[in-house]
PDB file of C-alpha atoms in Angstrom:
ATOM      1  CA  MET A  15       0.000   0.000   0.000  1.00 41.00           C
ATOM      2  CA  LEU A  16       1.246   3.495  -0.792  1.00 43.00           C
ATOM      3  CA  GLU A  17       2.285   5.474   2.242  1.00 44.00           C
ATOM      4  CA  PRO A  18      -0.038   8.393   3.062  1.00 48.00           C
ATOM      5  CA  GLN A  19       1.375  11.798   2.257  1.00 50.00           C
ATOM      6  CA  CYS A  20       1.719  14.225   5.122  1.00 49.00           C
ATOM      7  CA  SER A  21       1.264  17.971   4.860  1.00 46.00           C
ATOM      8  CA  PRO A  22       3.948  20.247   6.346  1.00 42.00           C
ATOM      9  CA  THR A  23       1.844  21.127   9.397  1.00 48.00           C
ATOM     10  CA  PHE A  24       0.745  17.689  10.557  1.00 52.00           C
ATOM     11  CA  ALA A  25      -1.845  17.825  13.314  1.00 54.00           C
ATOM     12  CA  THR A  26      -2.426  16.066  16.624  1.00 59.00           C
ATOM     13  CA  LYS A  27      -4.686  13.391  18.084  1.00 64.00           C
ATOM     14  CA  LYS A  28      -6.322  15.988  20.332  1.00 72.00           C
ATOM     15  CA  MET A  29      -8.250  17.459  17.404  1.00 91.00           C
ATOM     16  CA  LYS A  30     -11.357  16.036  15.758  1.00 97.00           C
ATOM     17  CA  THR A  31     -10.761  14.017  12.610  1.00 98.00           C
ATOM     18  CA  VAL A  32     -12.776  13.844   9.395  1.00 99.00           C
ATOM     19  CA  LEU A  33     -12.217  11.352   6.581  1.00 99.00           C
ATOM     20  CA  ILE A  34     -13.223  12.685   3.160  1.00 99.00           C
ATOM     21  CA  THR A  35     -13.404  10.523   0.037  1.00 99.00           C
ATOM     22  CA  GLY A  36     -12.797  11.963  -3.415  1.00 97.00           C
ATOM     23  CA  ALA A  37     -10.763  14.868  -2.045  1.00 97.00           C
ATOM     24  CA  SER A  38      -8.536  15.544  -5.050  1.00 95.00           C
ATOM     25  CA  GLN A  39     -10.790  18.223  -6.558  1.00 93.00           C
ATOM     26  CA  GLY A  40     -14.145  19.985  -6.459  1.00 93.00           C
ATOM     27  CA  ILE A  41     -16.375  19.651  -3.412  1.00 96.00           C
ATOM     28  CA  GLY A  42     -14.081  17.123  -1.745  1.00 97.00           C
ATOM     29  CA  ARG A  43     -10.986  19.296  -1.973  1.00 97.00           C
ATOM     30  CA  SER A  44     -12.831  22.445  -0.879  1.00 97.00           C
ATOM     31  CA  THR A  45     -14.284  20.531   2.069  1.00 98.00           C
ATOM     32  CA  ALA A  46     -10.872  19.220   3.111  1.00 98.00           C
ATOM     33  CA  VAL A  47      -9.411  22.731   3.062  1.00 98.00           C
ATOM     34  CA  LEU A  48     -12.300  24.201   5.061  1.00 98.00           C
ATOM     35  CA  PHE A  49     -12.207  21.526   7.780  1.00 98.00           C
ATOM     36  CA  SER A  50      -8.466  22.067   8.126  1.00 98.00           C
ATOM     37  CA  GLN A  51      -8.984  25.817   8.437  1.00 97.00           C
ATOM     38  CA  LYS A  52     -11.565  25.147  11.154  1.00 97.00           C
ATOM     39  CA  GLY A  53      -9.067  23.165  13.219  1.00 97.00           C
ATOM     40  CA  TRP A  54      -9.845  19.581  12.262  1.00 98.00           C
ATOM     41  CA  ASN A  55      -7.466  16.802  11.307  1.00 97.00           C
ATOM     42  CA  VAL A  56      -8.330  15.859   7.723  1.00 98.00           C
ATOM     43  CA  ALA A  57      -7.775  12.465   6.126  1.00 98.00           C
ATOM     44  CA  ALA A  58      -8.135  13.381   2.459  1.00 98.00           C
ATOM     45  CA  THR A  59      -8.514  10.247   0.376  1.00 98.00           C
ATOM     46  CA  VAL A  60      -7.755  10.177  -3.334  1.00 97.00           C
ATOM     47  CA  LYS A  61      -7.550   7.456  -5.939  1.00 95.00           C
ATOM     48  CA  ASP A  62      -4.060   8.458  -7.108  1.00 94.00           C
ATOM     49  CA  PRO A  63      -1.921  10.475  -4.665  1.00 93.00           C
ATOM     50  CA  ALA A  64       0.800  10.878  -7.297  1.00 91.00           C
ATOM     51  CA  THR A  65      -1.451  13.082  -9.436  1.00 90.00           C
ATOM     52  CA  THR A  66      -3.004  15.037  -6.559  1.00 92.00           C
ATOM     53  CA  GLU A  67      -1.991  18.633  -5.947  1.00 91.00           C
ATOM     54  CA  PRO A  68      -0.462  18.910  -2.445  1.00 90.00           C
ATOM     55  CA  PHE A  69      -2.476  20.380   0.418  1.00 93.00           C
ATOM     56  CA  VAL A  70      -1.391  22.717   3.182  1.00 90.00           C
ATOM     57  CA  GLY A  71      -2.661  22.643   6.739  1.00 89.00           C
ATOM     58  CA  ASN A  72      -3.765  19.706   8.880  1.00 92.00           C
ATOM     59  CA  ILE A  73      -4.425  17.491   5.865  1.00 97.00           C
ATOM     60  CA  LYS A  74      -2.962  14.076   5.195  1.00 97.00           C
ATOM     61  CA  ILE A  75      -3.477  12.330   1.854  1.00 97.00           C
ATOM     62  CA  TYR A  76      -4.367   8.633   1.761  1.00 98.00           C
ATOM     63  CA  PRO A  77      -4.743   6.376  -1.286  1.00 98.00           C
ATOM     64  CA  LEU A  78      -8.237   4.904  -1.548  1.00 98.00           C
ATOM     65  CA  ASP A  79     -10.332   3.131  -4.146  1.00 98.00           C
ATOM     66  CA  VAL A  80     -13.887   3.139  -2.773  1.00 98.00           C
ATOM     67  CA  ARG A  81     -14.770   0.234  -5.071  1.00 98.00           C
ATOM     68  CA  SER A  82     -12.445  -2.030  -3.054  1.00 98.00           C
ATOM     69  CA  LYS A  83     -13.389  -3.182   0.447  1.00 98.00           C
ATOM     70  CA  GLN A  84      -9.762  -4.094   1.125  1.00 98.00           C
ATOM     71  CA  SER A  85      -8.616  -0.598   0.161  1.00 98.00           C
ATOM     72  CA  ILE A  86     -11.273   0.887   2.447  1.00 99.00           C
ATOM     73  CA  ASP A  87     -10.328  -1.314   5.416  1.00 98.00           C
ATOM     74  CA  ASN A  88      -6.641  -0.464   4.968  1.00 98.00           C
ATOM     75  CA  CYS A  89      -7.380   3.256   4.759  1.00 98.00           C
ATOM     76  CA  ILE A  90      -9.640   3.410   7.811  1.00 99.00           C
ATOM     77  CA  THR A  91      -7.173   1.389   9.891  1.00 98.00           C
ATOM     78  CA  GLN A  92      -4.324   3.717   8.894  1.00 98.00           C
ATOM     79  CA  VAL A  93      -6.320   6.869   9.661  1.00 98.00           C
ATOM     80  CA  ILE A  94      -7.289   5.577  13.112  1.00 98.00           C
ATOM     81  CA  ASN A  95      -3.670   4.626  13.798  1.00 97.00           C
ATOM     82  CA  ASP A  96      -2.512   8.104  12.766  1.00 97.00           C
ATOM     83  CA  PHE A  97      -5.140  10.220  14.517  1.00 97.00           C
ATOM     84  CA  GLY A  98      -6.557   7.993  17.261  1.00 97.00           C
ATOM     85  CA  GLN A  99     -10.133   8.134  16.038  1.00 98.00           C
ATOM     86  CA  ILE A 100     -12.436   9.236  13.238  1.00 99.00           C
ATOM     87  CA  ASP A 101     -15.226  11.622  14.234  1.00 99.00           C
ATOM     88  CA  ALA A 102     -16.920  11.986  10.845  1.00 99.00           C
ATOM     89  CA  ILE A 103     -16.760  10.664   7.314  1.00 99.00           C
ATOM     90  CA  VAL A 104     -17.810  12.511   4.182  1.00 99.00           C
ATOM     91  CA  ASN A 105     -18.773  10.134   1.378  1.00 99.00           C
ATOM     92  CA  ASN A 106     -18.018  12.403  -1.553  1.00 98.00           C
ATOM     93  CA  ALA A 107     -16.232  10.239  -4.158  1.00 97.00           C
ATOM     94  CA  GLY A 108     -18.305   9.953  -7.302  1.00 96.00           C
ATOM     95  CA  VAL A 109     -18.398   9.917 -11.089  1.00 94.00           C
ATOM     96  CA  TYR A 110     -20.885  11.391 -13.545  1.00 92.00           C
ATOM     97  CA  ALA A 111     -22.430  10.244 -16.810  1.00 91.00           C
ATOM     98  CA  THR A 112     -24.860  11.776 -19.265  1.00 91.00           C
ATOM     99  CA  SER A 113     -25.972   9.647 -22.184  1.00 92.00           C
ATOM    100  CA  PRO A 114     -29.019   7.898 -23.568  1.00 95.00           C
ATOM    101  CA  LEU A 115     -29.268   4.738 -21.476  1.00 97.00           C
ATOM    102  CA  GLU A 116     -29.140   2.653 -24.645  1.00 96.00           C
ATOM    103  CA  CYS A 117     -25.730   4.091 -25.490  1.00 94.00           C
ATOM    104  CA  ILE A 118     -23.801   3.950 -22.227  1.00 94.00           C
ATOM    105  CA  SER A 119     -21.121   1.262 -22.149  1.00 94.00           C
ATOM    106  CA  LYS A 120     -21.173  -1.553 -19.611  1.00 97.00           C
ATOM    107  CA  GLU A 121     -17.782  -0.385 -18.357  1.00 96.00           C
ATOM    108  CA  ASP A 122     -19.015   3.157 -17.678  1.00 94.00           C
ATOM    109  CA  LEU A 123     -22.259   1.909 -16.155  1.00 96.00           C
ATOM    110  CA  ASP A 124     -20.505  -0.549 -13.840  1.00 98.00           C
ATOM    111  CA  ASN A 125     -17.888   2.007 -12.789  1.00 97.00           C
ATOM    112  CA  LEU A 126     -20.551   4.575 -11.912  1.00 97.00           C
ATOM    113  CA  ILE A 127     -22.620   2.134  -9.861  1.00 98.00           C
ATOM    114  CA  GLN A 128     -19.566   0.682  -8.124  1.00 98.00           C
ATOM    115  CA  THR A 129     -18.243   4.139  -7.244  1.00 98.00           C
ATOM    116  CA  ASN A 130     -21.402   6.098  -6.464  1.00 98.00           C
ATOM    117  CA  ILE A 131     -23.420   3.376  -4.716  1.00 99.00           C
ATOM    118  CA  ASN A 132     -21.171   0.503  -3.663  1.00 99.00           C
ATOM    119  CA  GLY A 133     -18.448   2.899  -2.565  1.00 98.00           C
ATOM    120  CA  VAL A 134     -20.797   4.647  -0.130  1.00 99.00           C
ATOM    121  CA  LEU A 135     -22.164   1.328   1.140  1.00 99.00           C
ATOM    122  CA  TYR A 136     -18.675  -0.105   1.670  1.00 99.00           C
ATOM    123  CA  MET A 137     -17.354   3.026   3.401  1.00 99.00           C
ATOM    124  CA  THR A 138     -20.359   3.238   5.693  1.00 99.00           C
ATOM    125  CA  GLN A 139     -20.241  -0.451   6.589  1.00 98.00           C
ATOM    126  CA  ALA A 140     -16.562  -0.208   7.376  1.00 98.00           C
ATOM    127  CA  ILE A 141     -16.827   2.791   9.728  1.00 99.00           C
ATOM    128  CA  LEU A 142     -19.878   1.724  11.736  1.00 99.00           C
ATOM    129  CA  LEU A 143     -18.071  -0.555  14.198  1.00 98.00           C
ATOM    130  CA  HIS A 144     -15.643   2.253  15.044  1.00 98.00           C
ATOM    131  CA  PHE A 145     -18.501   4.712  15.551  1.00 99.00           C
ATOM    132  CA  ARG A 146     -20.460   2.249  17.702  1.00 98.00           C
ATOM    133  CA  GLU A 147     -17.439   1.552  19.876  1.00 98.00           C
ATOM    134  CA  ARG A 148     -16.912   5.289  20.360  1.00 98.00           C
ATOM    135  CA  GLY A 149     -20.612   5.925  20.954  1.00 98.00           C
ATOM    136  CA  THR A 150     -20.681   8.759  18.429  1.00 98.00           C
ATOM    137  CA  GLY A 151     -19.996   9.648  14.810  1.00 99.00           C
ATOM    138  CA  VAL A 152     -21.300  11.497  11.766  1.00 99.00           C
ATOM    139  CA  ILE A 153     -21.882  10.080   8.285  1.00 99.00           C
ATOM    140  CA  ALA A 154     -22.263  12.849   5.699  1.00 99.00           C
ATOM    141  CA  ASN A 155     -23.272  11.621   2.256  1.00 99.00           C
ATOM    142  CA  ILE A 156     -22.893  13.854  -0.785  1.00 98.00           C
ATOM    143  CA  ALA A 157     -26.022  13.135  -2.794  1.00 98.00           C
ATOM    144  CA  SER A 158     -27.366  15.676  -5.292  1.00 96.00           C
ATOM    145  CA  VAL A 159     -30.447  17.534  -6.388  1.00 95.00           C
ATOM    146  CA  ALA A 160     -30.326  14.686  -8.940  1.00 94.00           C
ATOM    147  CA  GLY A 161     -31.394  12.412  -6.097  1.00 96.00           C
ATOM    148  CA  ARG A 162     -34.680  14.274  -5.773  1.00 96.00           C
ATOM    149  CA  VAL A 163     -35.369  15.680  -9.268  1.00 95.00           C
ATOM    150  CA  THR A 164     -34.729  13.921 -12.585  1.00 95.00           C
ATOM    151  CA  PHE A 165     -33.629  15.104 -16.015  1.00 94.00           C
ATOM    152  CA  PRO A 166     -33.241  13.191 -19.287  1.00 95.00           C
ATOM    153  CA  TYR A 167     -30.048  11.416 -20.326  1.00 94.00           C
ATOM    154  CA  GLN A 168     -28.884  11.002 -16.724  1.00 94.00           C
ATOM    155  CA  SER A 169     -30.726   7.806 -15.855  1.00 97.00           C
ATOM    156  CA  VAL A 170     -27.683   5.970 -14.500  1.00 97.00           C
ATOM    157  CA  TYR A 171     -26.470   8.978 -12.505  1.00 97.00           C
ATOM    158  CA  HIS A 172     -29.971   9.538 -11.112  1.00 98.00           C
ATOM    159  CA  THR A 173     -30.137   5.870 -10.142  1.00 98.00           C
ATOM    160  CA  SER A 174     -27.020   6.291  -8.024  1.00 98.00           C
ATOM    161  CA  LYS A 175     -28.085   9.516  -6.328  1.00 98.00           C
ATOM    162  CA  TRP A 176     -31.615   8.316  -5.564  1.00 98.00           C
ATOM    163  CA  ALA A 177     -29.965   5.264  -4.008  1.00 98.00           C
ATOM    164  CA  ILE A 178     -27.889   7.494  -1.716  1.00 99.00           C
ATOM    165  CA  GLU A 179     -31.010   9.391  -0.660  1.00 98.00           C
ATOM    166  CA  GLY A 180     -32.759   6.130   0.227  1.00 98.00           C
ATOM    167  CA  LEU A 181     -29.723   4.691   1.980  1.00 99.00           C
ATOM    168  CA  SER A 182     -29.241   7.834   4.040  1.00 99.00           C
ATOM    169  CA  GLU A 183     -32.861   8.098   5.119  1.00 98.00           C
ATOM    170  CA  SER A 184     -32.958   4.448   6.157  1.00 99.00           C
ATOM    171  CA  LEU A 185     -29.706   4.798   8.117  1.00 99.00           C
ATOM    172  CA  TYR A 186     -31.063   7.952   9.748  1.00 98.00           C
ATOM    173  CA  TYR A 187     -33.668   5.789  11.511  1.00 98.00           C
ATOM    174  CA  GLU A 188     -31.384   2.795  11.969  1.00 98.00           C
ATOM    175  CA  LEU A 189     -28.574   4.649  13.729  1.00 98.00           C
ATOM    176  CA  ARG A 190     -30.394   7.395  15.605  1.00 96.00           C
ATOM    177  CA  ASN A 191     -30.519   5.568  18.948  1.00 97.00           C
ATOM    178  CA  LEU A 192     -26.785   4.812  18.637  1.00 98.00           C
ATOM    179  CA  ASN A 193     -25.871   8.525  18.605  1.00 98.00           C
ATOM    180  CA  ILE A 194     -24.569   8.199  15.037  1.00 99.00           C
ATOM    181  CA  LYS A 195     -25.883  11.055  12.930  1.00 99.00           C
ATOM    182  CA  VAL A 196     -26.580  10.794   9.207  1.00 99.00           C
ATOM    183  CA  LYS A 197     -26.555  13.901   7.031  1.00 99.00           C
ATOM    184  CA  VAL A 198     -27.293  14.305   3.311  1.00 99.00           C
ATOM    185  CA  ILE A 199     -25.887  17.214   1.314  1.00 98.00           C
ATOM    186  CA  GLU A 200     -27.617  17.910  -2.011  1.00 98.00           C
ATOM    187  CA  PRO A 201     -25.439  19.985  -4.363  1.00 95.00           C
ATOM    188  CA  GLY A 202     -26.898  21.602  -7.453  1.00 93.00           C
ATOM    189  CA  MET A 203     -25.056  22.797 -10.560  1.00 89.00           C
ATOM    190  CA  VAL A 204     -21.645  23.309  -9.003  1.00 89.00           C
ATOM    191  CA  ARG A 205     -18.507  24.078 -11.019  1.00 82.00           C
ATOM    192  CA  THR A 206     -16.471  20.907 -10.672  1.00 72.00           C
ATOM    193  CA  ASN A 207     -14.285  18.709 -12.849  1.00 69.00           C
ATOM    194  CA  LEU A 208     -16.770  15.902 -12.209  1.00 61.00           C
ATOM    195  CA  TYR A 209     -18.547  16.998 -15.385  1.00 60.00           C
ATOM    196  CA  GLN A 210     -15.521  17.796 -17.540  1.00 58.00           C
ATOM    197  CA  SER A 211     -15.006  14.303 -18.944  1.00 57.00           C
ATOM    198  CA  VAL A 212     -18.536  14.155 -20.358  1.00 63.00           C
ATOM    199  CA  LEU A 213     -18.948  17.680 -21.712  1.00 61.00           C
ATOM    200  CA  ASN A 214     -17.839  16.639 -25.193  1.00 66.00           C
ATOM    201  CA  PRO A 215     -19.496  13.307 -25.985  1.00 71.00           C
ATOM    202  CA  VAL A 216     -19.283  11.868 -29.482  1.00 75.00           C
ATOM    203  CA  VAL A 217     -22.946  12.460 -30.259  1.00 83.00           C
ATOM    204  CA  GLU A 218     -22.531  11.135 -33.803  1.00 84.00           C
ATOM    205  CA  LYS A 219     -22.170   7.655 -32.307  1.00 88.00           C
ATOM    206  CA  TYR A 220     -25.697   7.843 -30.890  1.00 92.00           C
ATOM    207  CA  PRO A 221     -28.663   6.560 -32.918  1.00 94.00           C
ATOM    208  CA  LEU A 222     -30.356   9.308 -34.928  1.00 95.00           C
ATOM    209  CA  ALA A 223     -33.463   8.994 -32.769  1.00 95.00           C
ATOM    210  CA  TYR A 224     -31.567  10.536 -29.823  1.00 94.00           C
ATOM    211  CA  ARG A 225     -29.216  13.033 -31.437  1.00 93.00           C
ATOM    212  CA  ASP A 226     -31.257  16.224 -31.780  1.00 93.00           C
ATOM    213  CA  ASN A 227     -32.775  16.087 -28.316  1.00 92.00           C
ATOM    214  CA  PHE A 228     -29.478  15.116 -26.734  1.00 92.00           C
ATOM    215  CA  LYS A 229     -27.661  18.015 -28.425  1.00 90.00           C
ATOM    216  CA  ARG A 230     -30.216  20.459 -27.039  1.00 90.00           C
ATOM    217  CA  TRP A 231     -29.982  18.912 -23.586  1.00 89.00           C
ATOM    218  CA  HIS A 232     -26.199  18.902 -23.758  1.00 87.00           C
ATOM    219  CA  GLN A 233     -26.051  22.608 -24.589  1.00 86.00           C
ATOM    220  CA  TYR A 234     -28.372  23.308 -21.656  1.00 87.00           C
ATOM    221  CA  LEU A 235     -26.025  21.298 -19.418  1.00 85.00           C
ATOM    222  CA  ILE A 236     -22.937  23.170 -20.622  1.00 83.00           C
ATOM    223  CA  ASN A 237     -24.582  26.557 -20.087  1.00 84.00           C
ATOM    224  CA  ASN A 238     -25.529  25.629 -16.531  1.00 83.00           C
ATOM    225  CA  TYR A 239     -22.114  24.147 -15.806  1.00 81.00           C
ATOM    226  CA  GLU A 240     -20.336  27.294 -16.980  1.00 80.00           C
ATOM    227  CA  ASN A 241     -22.565  29.415 -14.741  1.00 85.00           C
ATOM    228  CA  GLY A 242     -22.420  27.045 -11.798  1.00 88.00           C
ATOM    229  CA  TYR A 243     -21.495  28.049  -8.278  1.00 93.00           C
ATOM    230  CA  ASP A 244     -18.181  27.599  -6.486  1.00 94.00           C
ATOM    231  CA  PRO A 245     -17.739  24.234  -4.678  1.00 94.00           C
ATOM    232  CA  ALA A 246     -16.601  26.196  -1.617  1.00 96.00           C
ATOM    233  CA  LEU A 247     -20.300  26.905  -1.019  1.00 97.00           C
ATOM    234  CA  ASP A 248     -21.018  23.191  -0.668  1.00 97.00           C
ATOM    235  CA  ALA A 249     -17.959  22.801   1.561  1.00 98.00           C
ATOM    236  CA  LYS A 250     -19.536  25.273   3.980  1.00 98.00           C
ATOM    237  CA  THR A 251     -22.757  23.276   3.888  1.00 98.00           C
ATOM    238  CA  VAL A 252     -20.901  20.031   4.611  1.00 99.00           C
ATOM    239  CA  PHE A 253     -19.119  21.616   7.574  1.00 99.00           C
ATOM    240  CA  LYS A 254     -22.403  22.983   8.886  1.00 99.00           C
ATOM    241  CA  ALA A 255     -24.102  19.594   8.541  1.00 99.00           C
ATOM    242  CA  VAL A 256     -21.319  17.642  10.237  1.00 99.00           C
ATOM    243  CA  ASN A 257     -21.343  20.039  13.198  1.00 98.00           C
ATOM    244  CA  ASP A 258     -25.133  20.255  13.453  1.00 98.00           C
ATOM    245  CA  SER A 259     -26.260  18.335  16.541  1.00 96.00           C
ATOM    246  CA  SER A 260     -29.918  18.508  15.508  1.00 97.00           C
ATOM    247  CA  SER A 261     -31.830  15.673  13.854  1.00 96.00           C
ATOM    248  CA  LYS A 262     -31.967  17.499  10.505  1.00 98.00           C
ATOM    249  CA  LEU A 263     -31.232  15.123   7.623  1.00 98.00           C
ATOM    250  CA  ARG A 264     -31.017  17.087   4.347  1.00 98.00           C
ATOM    251  CA  TYR A 265     -28.998  20.212   3.489  1.00 98.00           C
ATOM    252  CA  THR A 266     -28.761  22.338   0.343  1.00 97.00           C
ATOM    253  CA  SER A 267     -26.433  25.215  -0.518  1.00 93.00           C
ATOM    254  CA  ASP A 268     -27.663  27.355  -3.392  1.00 92.00           C
ATOM    255  CA  PHE A 269     -30.880  29.234  -4.089  1.00 93.00           C
ATOM    256  CA  MET A 270     -31.620  27.479  -7.391  1.00 90.00           C
ATOM    257  CA  THR A 271     -31.488  24.016  -5.838  1.00 93.00           C
ATOM    258  CA  LYS A 272     -33.739  25.113  -2.996  1.00 95.00           C
ATOM    259  CA  MET A 273     -36.197  26.626  -5.466  1.00 95.00           C
ATOM    260  CA  VAL A 274     -36.332  23.511  -7.664  1.00 93.00           C
ATOM    261  CA  LEU A 275     -36.869  21.245  -4.661  1.00 95.00           C
ATOM    262  CA  SER A 276     -39.608  23.552  -3.374  1.00 96.00           C
ATOM    263  CA  LEU A 277     -41.363  23.478  -6.747  1.00 95.00           C
ATOM    264  CA  ARG A 278     -41.063  19.683  -6.792  1.00 93.00           C
ATOM    265  CA  ALA A 279     -42.831  19.534  -3.440  1.00 94.00           C
ATOM    266  CA  LEU A 280     -45.514  22.135  -4.178  1.00 96.00           C
ATOM    267  CA  LEU A 281     -46.508  21.657  -7.812  1.00 95.00           C
ATOM    268  CA  PRO A 282     -48.763  18.890  -9.107  1.00 97.00           C
ATOM    269  CA  LEU A 283     -46.522  16.230 -10.611  1.00 94.00           C
ATOM    270  CA  CYS A 284     -47.934  16.633 -14.125  1.00 95.00           C
ATOM    271  CA  ILE A 285     -47.091  20.358 -14.129  1.00 96.00           C
ATOM    272  CA  PHE A 286     -43.635  19.795 -12.663  1.00 94.00           C
ATOM    273  CA  ARG A 287     -42.850  17.207 -15.339  1.00 94.00           C
ATOM    274  CA  LYS A 288     -43.858  19.642 -18.072  1.00 94.00           C
ATOM    275  CA  MET A 289     -41.545  22.220 -16.524  1.00 93.00           C
ATOM    276  CA  ILE A 290     -38.591  19.803 -16.510  1.00 91.00           C
ATOM    277  CA  TYR A 291     -39.321  18.762 -20.093  1.00 90.00           C
ATOM    278  CA  SER A 292     -39.303  22.386 -21.175  1.00 90.00           C
ATOM    279  CA  MET A 293     -36.146  23.224 -19.193  1.00 87.00           C
ATOM    280  CA  SER A 294     -34.368  20.272 -20.817  1.00 87.00           C
ATOM    281  CA  LYS A 295     -34.984  21.739 -24.296  1.00 83.00           C
ATOM    282  CA  LEU A 296     -36.610  18.532 -25.532  1.00 85.00           C
ATOM    283  CA  LYS A 297     -38.959  18.288 -28.495  1.00 80.00           C
TER     284      LYS A 297
END
């Protein structure tokens, strides 16, 4: 196993410790930086430490593949050995896909499900014994507005985020009497490299039946991505959620996400679906 990388100002076992998955960029990296600034030890896990930009502050980088239970067990054991305990985990690691379901490859589909769903299940399973033994802990799952509201050409991604919503709500009941809190953070259209790899799909490979609608949807996605909000906003929401001793389950950051979720709750479903269809630029 690769040795974890230590930042210049390594912290102490007297401070609280958070383990964050997918911390190389975007929400995960911003969250790691914020927790460090707030005086926490941070175990920042990344798939490939060699390609990760170094951190400063109380942040230590650990190699982790959330698709591997062995990798998870090794990582958690090392973090506990280094810091004495883990007070919270942030299940942030994830991948994105936008494509007609008919056209997505088995490899991409399997990787998304293994990362976005199995990775959260494996991480949560692995940390629960430690939290039970300590009599406390926080599990913060990064879901998405895509776990509450659906759009076309994201069926596999929606599947994964709806799964995280269901998992989190079930665990909320399951763990409440054990003093283990479950929190769900629901980002909206945040500027993150998560989307970069799919912003230029080879649409010509899709069947003609999908191309025109997908092109319109794809342009809508690009426009929203380019005008998205800074992931530092979600980092603040994660920090707030982890430190919130109340029984609140779900947290959102930006006005647009809150508005869409409010409309989803208030409007008749038939009207809301028409609104989504129109927003998606479909014909």
